[in-house]
XYZ file of C-alpha atoms in Angstrom:
309
model
C 0.007 0.059 0.232
C 2.931 2.232 -0.505
C 3.319 3.283 3.096
C -0.505 3.990 3.676
C -1.888 3.167 7.019
C -5.399 4.431 6.344
C -7.699 3.152 3.441
C -8.784 6.127 1.160
C -12.453 6.542 0.602
C -13.288 7.819 -2.794
C -16.130 8.669 -4.896
C -17.998 7.356 -7.884
C -17.434 10.193 -10.564
C -15.424 9.450 -13.843
C -12.232 11.137 -12.417
C -12.259 8.884 -9.421
C -13.109 5.813 -11.181
C -9.968 6.632 -13.299
C -7.798 7.140 -10.290
C -9.275 3.491 -8.736
C -8.441 1.858 -12.322
C -4.982 3.259 -12.060
C -4.568 1.777 -8.500
C -5.591 -1.638 -9.965
C -3.237 -1.486 -13.109
C -0.446 -0.695 -10.534
C -1.131 -3.818 -8.331
C -3.278 -2.419 -5.558
C -6.406 -3.227 -3.914
C -9.789 -1.436 -4.366
C -12.955 -2.269 -2.299
C -15.737 -1.594 -4.883
C -19.673 -1.976 -4.666
C -21.577 -4.247 -6.876
C -25.205 -5.212 -7.133
C -24.402 -8.060 -4.438
C -21.834 -6.982 -1.925
C -18.943 -4.973 -1.842
C -15.918 -6.844 -3.436
C -12.059 -6.608 -2.976
C -10.738 -5.878 -6.407
C -7.258 -6.496 -7.881
C -6.195 -7.449 -11.182
C -6.490 -11.049 -12.028
C -3.681 -11.322 -14.385
C -0.927 -10.505 -11.718
C 0.224 -12.912 -9.190
C 1.417 -10.329 -6.573
C -1.642 -8.399 -7.094
C -3.765 -11.462 -6.353
C -1.686 -12.748 -3.265
C -2.612 -9.214 -1.852
C -6.137 -10.214 -1.660
C -5.400 -13.353 -0.008
C -3.051 -11.484 2.584
C -5.456 -8.645 3.309
C -8.343 -10.962 3.795
C -6.548 -13.623 5.662
C -8.009 -16.256 3.110
C -6.997 -19.669 2.891
C -5.210 -20.395 -0.316
C -7.640 -23.490 -1.197
C -10.456 -20.932 -1.704
C -10.916 -19.755 -5.434
C -11.765 -16.349 -6.615
C -14.621 -14.899 -8.812
C -13.109 -13.243 -11.860
C -15.343 -10.269 -12.898
C -15.353 -9.066 -16.686
C -16.982 -6.243 -18.394
C -17.950 -8.328 -21.704
C -18.737 -11.929 -22.825
C -15.853 -11.399 -25.343
C -13.396 -11.124 -22.666
C -14.924 -14.004 -20.483
C -14.542 -16.471 -23.575
C -10.788 -15.684 -23.585
C -10.758 -16.773 -19.895
C -12.905 -20.022 -19.873
C -14.443 -22.481 -22.432
C -18.086 -21.670 -22.972
C -20.205 -24.704 -23.715
C -23.851 -24.289 -25.368
C -25.334 -24.347 -21.941
C -22.913 -21.896 -20.461
C -23.575 -19.485 -23.335
C -27.424 -19.734 -22.812
C -27.178 -19.069 -19.155
C -24.807 -16.162 -19.980
C -27.127 -14.804 -22.455
C -30.149 -14.982 -19.887
C -28.448 -13.627 -16.755
C -25.434 -11.615 -17.747
C -24.943 -8.812 -16.482
C -26.098 -9.803 -13.225
C -25.691 -11.790 -9.932
C -24.884 -15.204 -11.642
C -21.298 -16.623 -11.479
C -20.427 -19.618 -13.891
C -17.632 -22.114 -12.993
C -16.254 -23.053 -16.477
C -13.302 -24.801 -17.811
C -10.239 -22.697 -17.431
C -8.597 -21.987 -20.866
C -4.958 -22.765 -20.783
C -3.779 -19.369 -22.268
C -6.199 -17.617 -20.130
C -3.307 -15.561 -18.562
C -4.655 -15.455 -15.035
C -2.635 -15.664 -11.852
C -2.298 -19.130 -10.593
C -4.010 -18.212 -7.129
C -7.339 -17.034 -8.611
C -8.039 -20.527 -9.438
C -6.672 -22.260 -6.311
C -4.975 -25.083 -8.568
C -8.215 -25.928 -10.020
C -8.740 -26.546 -13.950
C -11.839 -24.430 -13.571
C -12.473 -20.622 -13.318
C -15.341 -18.695 -11.829
C -16.481 -15.878 -13.980
C -19.101 -13.103 -13.385
C -20.255 -10.076 -15.436
C -21.742 -7.721 -12.777
C -24.554 -5.313 -13.372
C -23.769 -2.241 -10.925
C -22.874 0.649 -12.682
C -19.690 1.764 -10.668
C -18.175 -1.835 -11.018
C -18.988 -1.839 -14.636
C -17.296 1.581 -15.215
C -14.153 0.346 -13.225
C -13.925 -2.662 -15.403
C -14.226 -0.952 -18.499
C -11.736 1.847 -17.266
C -9.124 -0.643 -16.495
C -9.631 -2.887 -19.397
C -8.663 -5.709 -17.043
C -10.237 -8.866 -15.648
C -10.602 -8.282 -11.935
C -10.750 -10.898 -9.133
C -13.109 -9.592 -6.474
C -14.136 -11.660 -3.401
C -16.025 -10.058 -0.798
C -14.387 -7.151 0.821
C -14.084 -8.322 4.448
C -11.734 -10.529 6.485
C -12.193 -14.103 5.629
C -15.079 -15.942 7.133
C -16.411 -12.927 8.698
C -20.048 -11.112 7.577
C -19.874 -9.775 4.134
C -19.883 -5.922 3.478
C -22.943 -3.960 2.105
C -21.620 -0.764 2.831
C -18.495 1.162 2.995
C -18.571 1.189 6.804
C -18.627 -2.640 6.713
C -15.646 -2.712 4.547
C -13.533 -0.496 6.774
C -14.621 -2.430 9.994
C -12.230 -5.081 9.134
C -10.105 -3.896 6.220
C -9.108 -0.102 7.183
C -5.262 -0.069 6.565
C -5.190 -3.110 4.848
C -6.321 -1.863 1.334
C -5.455 0.998 -0.969
C -9.046 2.404 -1.470
C -12.728 2.017 -1.080
C -15.161 3.312 -3.618
C -18.387 4.634 -1.724
C -21.198 3.601 -3.777
C -23.892 3.463 -0.869
C -25.708 0.393 0.185
C -25.586 -2.669 -2.248
C -29.147 -3.337 -3.595
C -29.082 -7.307 -3.482
C -27.359 -7.909 -0.299
C -26.320 -11.451 -0.929
C -23.492 -12.773 -3.030
C -24.137 -14.017 -6.481
C -25.535 -17.614 -7.387
C -22.523 -19.722 -8.441
C -23.300 -22.611 -10.791
C -20.736 -24.985 -12.383
C -21.624 -26.076 -15.899
C -20.393 -29.652 -16.142
C -18.887 -31.225 -19.501
C -22.028 -33.593 -19.710
C -24.100 -30.284 -19.899
C -25.503 -30.769 -16.412
C -25.647 -27.686 -14.121
C -24.738 -27.687 -10.363
C -25.658 -24.904 -7.916
C -22.552 -24.557 -5.789
C -23.772 -21.654 -3.950
C -27.431 -20.488 -3.792
C -28.204 -16.526 -4.460
C -30.436 -14.118 -6.091
C -30.535 -16.032 -9.337
C -32.759 -19.106 -9.183
C -31.720 -22.123 -11.585
C -33.547 -25.282 -12.205
C -30.270 -27.403 -11.300
C -28.987 -29.927 -8.828
C -27.222 -28.798 -5.594
C -23.640 -29.482 -4.729
C -22.808 -32.296 -2.562
C -20.329 -30.043 -0.597
C -17.734 -32.489 -0.377
C -15.041 -30.268 -2.696
C -14.454 -26.565 -2.545
C -15.130 -25.648 -6.078
C -15.909 -21.868 -5.667
C -16.292 -19.097 -2.776
C -18.754 -19.455 -0.211
C -18.758 -23.138 0.196
C -17.039 -23.437 3.723
C -19.153 -24.758 6.382
C -18.476 -21.879 8.738
C -18.784 -18.340 6.985
C -20.247 -15.093 7.066
C -19.930 -15.318 11.001
C -20.649 -12.452 13.325
C -18.049 -13.413 16.179
C -20.694 -14.921 18.302
C -23.113 -17.537 18.782
C -26.360 -17.498 16.581
C -29.466 -19.246 16.864
C -31.667 -20.165 14.166
C -35.451 -20.395 13.979
C -36.137 -18.382 16.837
C -39.758 -17.755 17.875
C -38.887 -16.033 20.929
C -35.932 -14.012 22.482
C -33.738 -14.551 25.465
C -32.628 -11.565 27.628
C -29.070 -12.022 26.249
C -29.737 -12.143 22.666
C -29.790 -9.742 19.869
C -32.925 -10.714 17.764
C -33.034 -10.372 14.129
C -36.685 -10.419 13.370
C -38.797 -11.370 10.318
C -42.371 -10.373 9.623
C -44.648 -10.335 12.676
C -41.711 -11.132 14.977
C -40.241 -7.687 15.855
C -36.545 -7.753 16.739
C -33.653 -5.451 17.396
C -33.244 -5.300 13.857
C -35.959 -6.498 11.162
C -35.097 -8.240 8.074
C -38.496 -7.121 6.746
C -41.469 -6.207 8.840
C -43.821 -7.240 6.015
C -42.288 -10.513 5.575
C -40.615 -9.676 2.226
C -37.828 -12.142 1.245
C -36.158 -9.884 -1.389
C -35.970 -7.065 1.342
C -34.791 -9.405 3.829
C -31.893 -10.578 1.632
C -30.936 -6.935 1.104
C -30.999 -6.350 4.837
C -29.271 -9.624 5.953
C -25.697 -8.614 6.446
C -26.515 -5.198 7.867
C -28.667 -6.790 10.724
C -25.747 -9.265 11.387
C -23.193 -6.602 11.462
C -25.502 -4.786 14.051
C -25.826 -8.008 15.953
C -21.930 -8.282 16.024
C -21.708 -4.674 17.413
C -24.249 -5.198 19.980
C -23.407 -5.546 23.802
C -25.579 -8.743 23.926
C -23.317 -11.893 23.659
C -25.468 -13.918 21.404
C -27.719 -13.605 18.369
C -31.042 -15.114 17.533
C -32.825 -15.152 14.206
C -36.299 -15.476 13.412
C -37.299 -18.332 10.964
C -37.118 -17.331 7.249
C -39.251 -19.266 4.856
C -37.099 -21.873 2.662
C -38.423 -20.728 -0.738
C -37.160 -18.287 -3.418
C -34.207 -16.291 -2.178
C -35.129 -17.503 1.132
C -32.915 -20.446 0.163
C -29.898 -18.399 -0.143
C -30.629 -16.485 3.002
C -30.939 -19.800 4.917
C -27.830 -20.871 3.435
C -25.848 -17.850 4.727
C -27.203 -18.195 8.327
C -26.501 -21.817 8.416
C -22.886 -21.051 7.779
C -22.960 -17.921 10.018
C -24.393 -20.380 12.848
C -21.630 -22.960 12.331
C -18.795 -22.658 14.825
C -15.207 -22.534 13.013
C -13.223 -25.546 13.357
């Protein structure tokens, strides 16, 4: 970080995006908003830059990264697209869908991006700021969530700085993230089948992963953790618990008072951050329906409630 000890917060106008792109081209780290969560961006074609992501996050080296691209043309230079993959990209890009595909041998990506796998995870985001940064930099950008590994994902600049201030060069303040949950990750197999490795905002007619192998981010059993015990499917609250409510069950923080799952997804991490900062030593979470985006919400909550090894 060239001697910096405080992470710079910058804006979203064209001049600031140019500055952020310059930082990336020089091998630096920039936290940037996407439609899902804030990502910690580095150029994906540079070994030293990618290694800085792992260092800043404290991320295990067996956990691969998602590569973000501005165009399908660039994506095709990084991975082999089958007819099924082309169809999924046409239907859902730009947007919160990550495709895990066979990596091209001439992709030119840093080795750590794929964590030694023969596949690469690729996404074309829709957020205007991230797209502007991708286009200005002209680079494929590796960008996991902009937080310390295993902790709650960030949906605001305050969340980013809570764990990464002084560890990265800059954060672009783009306000709150709209979706609030990380992208759906789907692997397209050589036989044309599709397997969902991580549920998210995009709902696909596909089988679920067996969880035996780490093929993509967000598959660790313990993840998105607030640093204190989390109790799920709560119908009442104990005096020492911070309650995250939903629907008719009011709480210290409500995911959605009207029981709207889309709103609940967008507020999930903000409520978990509030619970983590609370003086109460435990967190309780109301029951969330296991339908639609509720599947992804419950996936994150189960991982948040699983103690680390």
